[in-house]
Short mmCIF file of C-alpha atoms in Angstrom, two decimals:
data_model
loop_
_atom_site.label_atom_id
_atom_site.label_comp_id
_atom_site.label_asym_id
_atom_site.label_seq_id
_atom_site.Cartn_x
_atom_site.Cartn_y
_atom_site.Cartn_z
CA MET O 1033 17.87 48.19 50.90
CA TYR O 1034 19.04 44.77 49.80
CA ASP O 1035 21.33 43.65 46.98
CA LYS O 1036 20.72 40.65 44.77
CA LEU O 1037 23.44 38.62 43.07
CA THR O 1038 22.40 35.89 40.62
CA LEU O 1039 25.12 33.34 39.90
CA GLN O 1040 25.55 31.87 36.43
CA ASN O 1041 23.89 28.64 37.51
CA GLY O 1042 20.82 30.51 38.82
CA VAL O 1043 21.46 30.59 42.58
CA ARG O 1044 20.29 33.90 44.03
CA ILE O 1045 22.17 35.58 46.89
CA LEU O 1046 20.30 38.36 48.68
CA THR O 1047 22.15 40.55 51.16
CA GLU O 1048 20.99 43.41 53.36
CA PRO O 1049 23.50 45.16 55.64
CA MET O 1050 22.30 46.35 59.04
CA PRO O 1051 25.31 48.40 60.18
CA ASP O 1052 24.07 49.02 63.72
CA ARG O 1053 23.90 45.27 64.46
CA ARG O 1054 26.66 43.00 65.77
CA SER O 1055 24.91 39.82 64.67
CA ALA O 1056 24.26 38.22 61.30
CA ALA O 1057 21.51 35.89 60.10
CA LEU O 1058 22.13 33.48 57.24
CA GLY O 1059 19.44 31.37 55.58
CA LEU O 1060 19.76 28.72 52.87
CA TRP O 1061 16.33 28.49 51.22
CA VAL O 1062 15.13 25.83 48.80
CA GLY O 1063 11.85 26.04 46.91
CA ALA O 1064 10.87 22.46 47.67
CA GLY O 1065 8.65 21.07 50.40
CA SER O 1066 6.15 18.31 50.94
CA ARG O 1067 4.12 19.15 47.82
CA ALA O 1068 7.06 18.05 45.66
CA GLU O 1069 6.88 14.51 47.02
CA ALA O 1070 5.64 11.51 45.05
CA PRO O 1071 3.18 9.24 46.92
CA ALA O 1072 5.99 6.89 47.97
CA GLU O 1073 8.06 9.84 49.25
CA HIS O 1074 5.63 11.48 51.66
CA GLY O 1075 7.65 13.05 54.47
CA ALA O 1076 10.92 13.11 52.47
CA ALA O 1077 11.42 16.89 52.43
CA HIS O 1078 11.06 17.12 56.21
CA PHE O 1079 13.16 13.96 56.71
CA ILE O 1080 16.00 15.60 54.74
CA GLU O 1081 15.78 18.63 57.03
CA HIS O 1082 16.48 16.30 59.97
CA MET O 1083 19.25 14.40 58.21
CA LEU O 1084 21.31 17.50 57.49
CA PHE O 1085 21.92 17.77 61.24
CA LYS O 1086 23.06 14.15 61.59
CA GLY O 1087 26.62 14.61 60.41
CA THR O 1088 28.72 15.34 57.34
CA GLN O 1089 31.75 13.72 55.74
CA SER O 1090 34.01 15.67 58.13
CA ARG O 1091 31.81 16.38 61.18
CA SER O 1092 29.65 14.18 63.39
CA ALA O 1093 26.26 15.36 64.63
CA ALA O 1094 27.89 16.13 67.98
CA ASP O 1095 30.61 18.15 66.20
CA LEU O 1096 27.98 20.26 64.44
CA ALA O 1097 26.09 20.91 67.65
CA SER O 1098 29.14 21.73 69.78
CA ALA O 1099 30.65 24.00 67.12
CA MET O 1100 27.60 26.27 67.10
CA ASP O 1101 27.05 26.07 70.85
CA GLY O 1102 30.70 26.92 71.34
CA VAL O 1103 30.21 30.36 69.82
CA GLY O 1104 26.79 30.98 71.34
CA GLY O 1105 25.07 30.77 67.96
CA GLN O 1106 21.72 29.39 66.87
CA VAL O 1107 21.20 26.94 64.03
CA ASN O 1108 17.91 25.39 62.99
CA ALA O 1109 15.67 24.56 60.03
CA PHE O 1110 12.03 24.26 59.01
CA THR O 1111 10.05 22.63 56.22
CA THR O 1112 6.69 23.71 54.82
CA ARG O 1113 4.59 22.45 51.94
CA GLU O 1114 6.48 24.64 49.45
CA LYS O 1115 9.89 25.44 50.90
CA THR O 1116 12.70 24.41 53.24
CA CYS O 1117 15.08 26.71 55.10
CA PHE O 1118 18.30 26.03 57.00
CA TYR O 1119 19.45 29.03 59.00
CA ALA O 1120 21.94 30.31 61.55
CA ARG O 1121 22.26 33.44 63.65
CA VAL O 1122 25.62 34.35 65.16
CA LEU O 1123 27.79 37.23 66.28
CA ASP O 1124 29.44 38.80 63.25
CA THR O 1125 32.82 37.52 64.44
CA HIS O 1126 31.54 33.96 63.96
CA LEU O 1127 29.80 34.37 60.60
CA GLU O 1128 32.58 32.55 58.77
CA LEU O 1129 31.99 29.51 60.98
CA ALA O 1130 28.23 29.68 60.35
CA ILE O 1131 28.85 29.73 56.58
CA ASP O 1132 31.21 26.77 56.88
CA LEU O 1133 28.81 24.71 59.00
CA LEU O 1134 25.63 25.38 57.01
CA THR O 1135 27.23 24.77 53.63
CA ASP O 1136 28.96 21.62 54.90
CA MET O 1137 25.54 20.34 56.00
CA PHE O 1138 23.95 21.43 52.73
CA PHE O 1139 26.47 19.77 50.41
CA CYS O 1140 28.20 17.02 52.42
CA SER O 1141 25.67 15.38 54.74
CA ARG O 1142 26.24 11.63 55.11
CA PHE O 1143 22.74 10.07 55.16
CA ASP O 1144 24.05 6.99 56.98
CA GLU O 1145 21.64 4.06 57.21
CA ALA O 1146 21.91 3.97 61.01
CA ASP O 1147 21.15 7.69 61.23
CA VAL O 1148 18.14 7.33 58.93
CA GLN O 1149 16.89 4.48 61.09
CA SER O 1150 17.20 6.43 64.35
CA GLU O 1151 15.77 9.64 62.89
CA ARG O 1152 12.77 7.73 61.55
CA GLY O 1153 11.93 7.07 65.18
CA VAL O 1154 12.44 10.73 66.13
CA ILE O 1155 10.06 11.91 63.40
CA GLY O 1156 7.58 9.24 64.44
CA GLU O 1157 7.62 10.79 67.91
CA GLU O 1158 7.15 14.21 66.32
CA ILE O 1159 4.04 12.90 64.53
CA GLY O 1160 2.80 11.54 67.85
CA MET O 1161 3.38 14.89 69.51
CA TYR O 1162 1.14 16.63 66.98
CA GLU O 1163 -1.50 13.91 67.22
CA ASP O 1164 -1.55 14.50 70.99
CA THR O 1165 -1.98 18.27 70.55
CA PRO O 1166 -5.64 18.74 69.63
CA ASP O 1167 -5.45 22.47 68.88
CA ASP O 1168 -2.78 21.74 66.25
CA LEU O 1169 -4.48 18.59 65.00
CA VAL O 1170 -7.86 20.22 64.34
CA VAL O 1171 -6.25 22.93 62.19
CA GLU O 1172 -3.88 20.60 60.36
CA ARG O 1173 -6.73 18.24 59.48
CA ALA O 1174 -8.81 21.16 58.18
CA VAL O 1175 -5.99 22.46 55.97
CA GLU O 1176 -4.74 19.06 54.80
CA ARG O 1177 -8.16 17.64 53.88
CA SER O 1178 -9.44 20.87 52.30
CA LEU O 1179 -6.59 21.01 49.77
CA THR O 1180 -6.46 18.63 46.83
CA GLY O 1181 -3.44 17.33 44.95
CA SER O 1182 0.11 17.98 46.07
CA LEU O 1183 -0.79 20.45 48.83
CA SER O 1184 -2.76 17.77 50.66
CA HIS O 1185 0.47 16.03 51.69
CA SER O 1186 1.31 16.28 55.37
CA VAL O 1187 4.73 17.85 55.88
CA LEU O 1188 5.63 15.18 58.43
CA GLY O 1189 4.40 12.26 56.35
CA SER O 1190 3.04 9.21 58.15
CA ARG O 1191 4.68 6.37 60.04
CA ARG O 1192 3.87 4.13 57.09
CA SER O 1193 5.43 6.44 54.50
CA LEU O 1194 8.50 7.04 56.68
CA ALA O 1195 9.13 3.30 56.81
CA GLY O 1196 9.69 3.26 53.06
CA LEU O 1197 12.22 6.11 52.96
CA SER O 1198 15.85 5.05 52.49
CA PRO O 1199 19.13 6.99 52.39
CA GLU O 1200 19.25 6.51 48.62
CA GLY O 1201 15.68 7.74 48.20
CA LEU O 1202 16.28 10.81 50.35
CA LYS O 1203 19.44 11.69 48.45
CA ALA O 1204 17.61 11.19 45.15
CA PHE O 1205 14.86 13.61 46.26
CA MET O 1206 17.48 16.12 47.32
CA GLY O 1207 19.29 15.72 44.02
CA ARG O 1208 16.09 16.39 42.06
CA TYR O 1209 14.88 19.42 43.98
CA TYR O 1210 17.90 21.06 45.60
CA THR O 1211 18.79 22.77 42.33
CA PRO O 1212 20.27 26.22 41.63
CA ASP O 1213 17.05 27.70 40.24
CA ARG O 1214 15.25 26.75 43.48
CA THR O 1215 18.01 27.96 45.83
CA VAL O 1216 18.08 31.36 47.53
CA ILE O 1217 20.71 32.54 50.01
CA ALA O 1218 19.65 35.32 52.39
CA LEU O 1219 22.24 37.12 54.51
CA CYS O 1220 21.61 40.18 56.65
CA GLY O 1221 23.04 42.04 59.62
CA SER O 1222 26.75 42.64 60.07
CA PHE O 1223 28.86 41.08 57.29
CA CYS O 1224 31.44 42.05 54.70
CA GLU O 1225 31.98 41.46 50.99
CA ALA O 1226 34.36 38.60 51.72
CA HIS O 1227 31.44 36.64 53.20
CA VAL O 1228 29.36 37.22 50.08
CA ARG O 1229 32.23 36.14 47.83
CA ARG O 1230 32.69 33.01 49.92
CA LEU O 1231 29.02 32.09 49.54
CA ALA O 1232 29.19 32.74 45.79
CA GLU O 1233 32.24 30.48 45.45
CA ILE O 1234 30.57 27.65 47.35
CA PHE O 1235 27.19 27.77 45.61
CA ASP O 1236 28.65 28.24 42.17
CA ARG O 1237 29.44 24.48 42.29
CA MET O 1238 25.73 23.53 42.12
CA LYS O 1239 24.74 21.83 38.88
CA PRO O 1240 21.54 22.84 37.08
CA GLY O 1241 18.59 20.49 37.32
CA ASP O 1242 15.14 20.09 35.84
CA ALA O 1243 12.79 19.10 38.64
CA PRO O 1244 9.14 18.48 37.72
CA GLU O 1245 6.59 21.04 38.82
CA PRO O 1246 3.90 19.81 41.23
CA LYS O 1247 0.33 19.49 40.03
CA PRO O 1248 -1.96 22.40 40.94
CA SER O 1249 -4.16 22.14 44.00
CA HIS O 1250 -7.47 23.71 44.89
CA PHE O 1251 -9.73 24.15 47.93
CA ARG O 1252 -12.73 21.93 48.57
CA PRO O 1253 -15.05 22.03 51.60
CA VAL O 1254 -15.02 18.98 53.86
CA PHE O 1255 -16.70 18.00 57.13
CA LEU O 1256 -14.40 16.29 59.64
CA THR O 1257 -14.75 14.95 63.16
CA LYS O 1258 -12.22 12.94 65.14
CA ARG O 1259 -12.86 11.42 68.56
CA ARG O 1260 -10.25 12.06 71.24
CA ALA O 1261 -10.47 11.84 75.03
CA THR O 1262 -9.88 15.55 75.63
CA GLU O 1263 -11.23 17.92 78.28
CA GLN O 1264 -12.36 20.38 75.62
CA ASN O 1265 -13.58 20.04 72.07
CA HIS O 1266 -11.49 21.81 69.46
CA ILE O 1267 -13.20 23.19 66.37
CA CYS O 1268 -11.97 24.86 63.21
CA LEU O 1269 -13.81 26.62 60.37
CA ALA O 1270 -11.81 27.07 57.16
CA PHE O 1271 -12.39 28.95 53.91
CA GLN O 1272 -10.62 29.33 50.58
CA ALA O 1273 -8.36 32.37 50.72
CA LEU O 1274 -5.78 34.08 48.53
CA PRO O 1275 -2.64 32.76 46.84
CA ALA O 1276 0.62 34.04 48.27
CA ASN O 1277 1.25 36.57 45.49
CA SER O 1278 -2.23 38.15 45.52
CA GLU O 1279 -2.22 41.95 45.62
CA THR O 1280 -5.19 41.70 47.99
CA ARG O 1281 -3.09 39.95 50.65
CA PHE O 1282 -2.65 43.25 52.50
CA ALA O 1283 -6.41 43.67 52.94
CA MET O 1284 -6.60 40.01 53.99
CA GLN O 1285 -4.32 40.71 56.94
CA PHE O 1286 -6.68 43.45 58.07
CA LEU O 1287 -9.66 41.11 57.83
CA SER O 1288 -7.77 38.57 59.92
CA SER O 1289 -6.74 41.22 62.45
CA VAL O 1290 -10.28 42.51 62.93
CA LEU O 1291 -11.77 39.05 63.38
CA GLY O 1292 -9.15 37.20 65.40
CA GLY O 1293 -6.00 39.27 65.79
CA GLY O 1294 -5.64 39.80 69.51
CA VAL O 1295 -7.71 40.66 72.55
CA SER O 1296 -9.55 43.54 70.84
CA SER O 1297 -10.71 41.36 67.94
CA ARG O 1298 -14.39 40.62 67.39
CA LEU O 1299 -14.15 36.91 68.10
CA PHE O 1300 -12.18 37.34 71.32
CA GLN O 1301 -14.44 40.09 72.59
CA THR O 1302 -17.65 38.22 71.78
CA VAL O 1303 -16.95 34.56 72.48
CA ARG O 1304 -14.56 34.98 75.42
CA GLU O 1305 -15.13 38.38 77.00
CA LYS O 1306 -18.88 38.85 76.55
CA TYR O 1307 -20.12 35.27 76.87
CA GLY O 1308 -17.21 33.53 78.63
CA LEU O 1309 -17.41 30.47 76.39
CA CYS O 1310 -13.70 29.88 75.79
CA TYR O 1311 -10.23 30.67 77.00
CA ALA O 1312 -8.53 30.72 73.60
CA ILE O 1313 -9.89 31.65 70.18
CA SER O 1314 -7.87 32.80 67.18
CA ASP O 1315 -7.69 32.81 63.42
CA PHE O 1316 -4.98 31.78 60.97
CA LEU O 1317 -3.99 32.39 57.37
CA VAL O 1318 -1.81 30.17 55.16
CA ASN O 1319 -0.93 31.03 51.57
CA PHE O 1320 0.46 28.86 48.78
CA ASN O 1321 1.35 29.51 45.16
CA GLU O 1322 -2.17 29.04 43.79
CA VAL O 1323 -4.49 29.00 46.81
CA GLY O 1324 -4.77 29.99 50.45
CA VAL O 1325 -6.72 28.93 53.54
CA TYR O 1326 -8.23 31.25 56.14
CA GLY O 1327 -9.60 29.74 59.32
CA VAL O 1328 -10.85 30.25 62.86
CA SER O 1329 -10.14 27.81 65.68
CA ALA O 1330 -11.22 27.58 69.30
CA ALA O 1331 -11.16 25.25 72.30
CA LEU O 1332 -14.65 24.93 73.78
CA GLY O 1333 -16.55 23.14 76.51
CA ARG O 1334 -18.70 20.31 75.20
CA GLU O 1335 -21.86 21.70 76.82
CA THR O 1336 -21.53 25.16 75.28
CA GLU O 1337 -19.65 24.51 72.02
CA LEU O 1338 -22.73 24.75 69.79
CA LYS O 1339 -23.64 28.14 71.26
CA ALA O 1340 -20.06 29.30 70.72
CA LEU O 1341 -20.08 27.93 67.17
CA ARG O 1342 -23.21 29.96 66.37
CA LEU O 1343 -21.64 33.10 67.84
CA ILE O 1344 -18.49 32.61 65.74
CA LEU O 1345 -20.56 32.23 62.58
CA ASP O 1346 -22.65 35.28 63.50
CA GLU O 1347 -19.49 37.40 63.75
CA LEU O 1348 -18.17 36.11 60.43
CA ARG O 1349 -21.47 36.81 58.71
CA ARG O 1350 -21.70 40.26 60.25
CA LEU O 1351 -18.31 41.16 58.84
CA ALA O 1352 -19.25 39.78 55.41
CA GLU O 1353 -22.46 41.83 55.44
CA ASP O 1354 -21.38 45.12 57.02
CA GLY O 1355 -17.59 45.23 56.75
CA VAL O 1356 -15.32 46.96 59.26
CA THR O 1357 -15.81 50.21 61.10
CA PRO O 1358 -13.37 53.13 60.64
CA GLU O 1359 -12.08 52.49 64.16
CA GLU O 1360 -11.47 48.81 63.45
CA LEU O 1361 -9.70 49.57 60.20
CA SER O 1362 -7.46 52.13 61.88
CA ARG O 1363 -6.63 49.77 64.74
CA ALA O 1364 -5.88 46.89 62.38
CA ARG O 1365 -3.68 49.12 60.23
CA GLU O 1366 -1.62 50.27 63.20
CA GLN O 1367 -1.37 46.76 64.63
CA VAL O 1368 -0.10 45.27 61.39
CA LYS O 1369 2.28 48.12 60.62
CA SER O 1370 3.71 48.25 64.14
CA SER O 1371 4.19 44.49 64.29
CA LEU O 1372 5.96 44.55 60.93
CA ALA O 1373 8.21 47.51 61.76
CA LEU O 1374 9.20 46.11 65.14
CA SER O 1375 9.98 42.70 63.66
CA MET O 1376 12.29 44.26 61.08
CA GLU O 1377 14.65 45.23 63.90
CA SER O 1378 15.58 41.55 64.09
CA THR O 1379 18.18 40.13 61.70
CA SER O 1380 16.27 36.83 61.68
CA ALA O 1381 13.04 38.52 60.57
CA VAL O 1382 14.82 40.43 57.80
CA MET O 1383 16.49 37.23 56.62
CA ASN O 1384 13.11 35.51 56.49
CA LYS O 1385 11.58 38.41 54.55
CA LEU O 1386 14.41 38.29 52.02
CA GLY O 1387 14.39 34.53 51.48
CA ALA O 1388 10.65 33.92 51.47
CA GLY O 1389 9.96 37.04 49.40
CA GLU O 1390 12.41 36.00 46.70
CA LEU O 1391 11.09 32.44 46.53
CA VAL O 1392 7.41 33.39 46.50
CA LEU O 1393 7.33 36.77 44.74
CA GLY O 1394 10.65 36.99 42.94
CA ARG O 1395 11.57 40.00 45.08
CA SER O 1396 11.47 41.23 48.66
CA LEU O 1397 9.43 44.36 49.33
CA SER O 1398 11.14 46.95 51.49
CA LEU O 1399 9.64 48.04 54.80
CA ASP O 1400 8.59 51.37 53.26
CA GLU O 1401 6.90 49.58 50.34
CA LEU O 1402 5.04 47.31 52.71
CA LEU O 1403 3.88 50.19 54.89
CA GLU O 1404 2.63 52.01 51.79
CA ARG O 1405 0.62 48.95 50.73
CA TYR O 1406 -1.01 48.73 54.15
CA ASP O 1407 -1.76 52.46 54.18
CA ALA O 1408 -3.58 52.08 50.85
CA VAL O 1409 -6.06 49.44 52.08
CA THR O 1410 -9.64 50.74 52.30
CA ALA O 1411 -12.72 49.58 54.18
CA GLU O 1412 -14.37 48.82 50.83
CA GLU O 1413 -11.51 46.45 49.94
CA VAL O 1414 -11.88 44.57 53.22
CA LEU O 1415 -15.66 44.27 52.75
CA ASP O 1416 -15.32 43.01 49.19
CA LEU O 1417 -12.71 40.50 50.30
CA ALA O 1418 -14.81 39.31 53.23
CA ARG O 1419 -17.75 38.65 50.90
CA ARG O 1420 -15.52 36.58 48.62
CA VAL O 1421 -13.59 34.64 51.26
CA LEU O 1422 -16.32 33.99 53.84
CA ASP O 1423 -18.35 31.70 51.60
CA PHE O 1424 -20.42 29.65 54.05
CA ASP O 1425 -21.62 27.29 51.33
CA SER O 1426 -18.01 26.23 50.74
CA MET O 1427 -16.75 26.08 54.31
CA THR O 1428 -14.72 23.32 55.92
CA PHE O 1429 -15.64 22.21 59.44
CA SER O 1430 -13.22 20.24 61.62
CA ALA O 1431 -13.70 19.05 65.21
CA VAL O 1432 -11.45 17.02 67.52
CA GLY O 1433 -12.37 15.76 71.00
CA ARG O 1434 -15.44 14.22 72.59
CA VAL O 1435 -17.29 15.29 69.48
CA LYS O 1436 -21.04 15.32 68.99
CA ALA O 1437 -22.93 13.64 66.18
CA GLU O 1438 -22.27 15.21 62.79
CA GLU O 1439 -25.93 16.22 62.43
CA GLU O 1440 -25.78 18.38 65.57
CA TYR O 1441 -22.90 20.40 64.16
CA ARG O 1442 -24.58 20.69 60.79
CA GLN O 1443 -27.77 21.98 62.39
CA ALA O 1444 -25.81 24.55 64.43
CA ILE O 1445 -24.02 25.75 61.30
CA GLY O 1446 -27.14 25.88 59.20
CA GLY O 1447 -29.25 27.54 61.87
CA SER O 1448 -26.82 30.23 62.96
#
């Protein structure tokens, strides 16, 4: 069970002891990501993530790296459309150092002009890496173009938007959105009260702010093709799904598991095992405050991709018409529950559950609560959800590779 301490300025500190561990995981979470960016700031949230590793007032970038490597620890960060997290995992004997390093980065990063200039190039290469990875690109294009408003912003930004970001602009964005009410500290594993007090002392210095809320976004179907000289064509079908706080999210995981969750899933068994039309096929689910996206993606040979596309649509329609069998529901339930329970043996996974749960839901459900929610899902719930989510009249299609004419894809979709 975790404890929650709310400081006077609004910062929330969540702690969960795991007495049988000798490691600790610490995460500094901020409820701000790419959707908070103004048009001239696209890429700023992710750029700030990079800059916090480039040196502080008292430590160079090399000092930060060698300090954590010197104790065998791990330090990293990630940025999404709605949140940013800086985290470390260390032996409990080095937790004090992890607190010192992460908070130094959080409050005292330099944002030197030379560092911004060099990191602009690094992020440009990161953009290039994704553009050269067609299985990522086809999904990102489907999600990005299907969402309107603030959620349509790419987390990485573009080379053009990065060129306009300055140290002053990045610090101004951080000053607006890195506020106490948006900040959550998650600490789990082996720690003591002195570590909690130290975190409280440090974060009590944060001054309240009043950042503007982003405009709401919604899902819209789009049809996208992008030519690339690839060996295979990559396709993605995407549908409007649930917001992150929906009570039906537990049934949604079962729907996803039955369709694309592993080698026993319908899509894998049909498209790969029965017909041999692909090597990799999977589904994905992303949830935001007001909307979600569910999708299926696959890498296919150009000669057989239309046949595979029809088979994928047939399986989706069959689920929307007939639902899941008792065997499928049982298998999905055990897969999801086992995966969850096994992950909770990791301090990193528990830290992520605490931080993300508090930011998104205002609380973190315990493992027992989560297992109870999954046990309560019925076949009728999954069927009702499938009929709502798998709306083929409002479906996004995305293809990357040596793509066919748009009309050929539309005919395959309409005639399946």
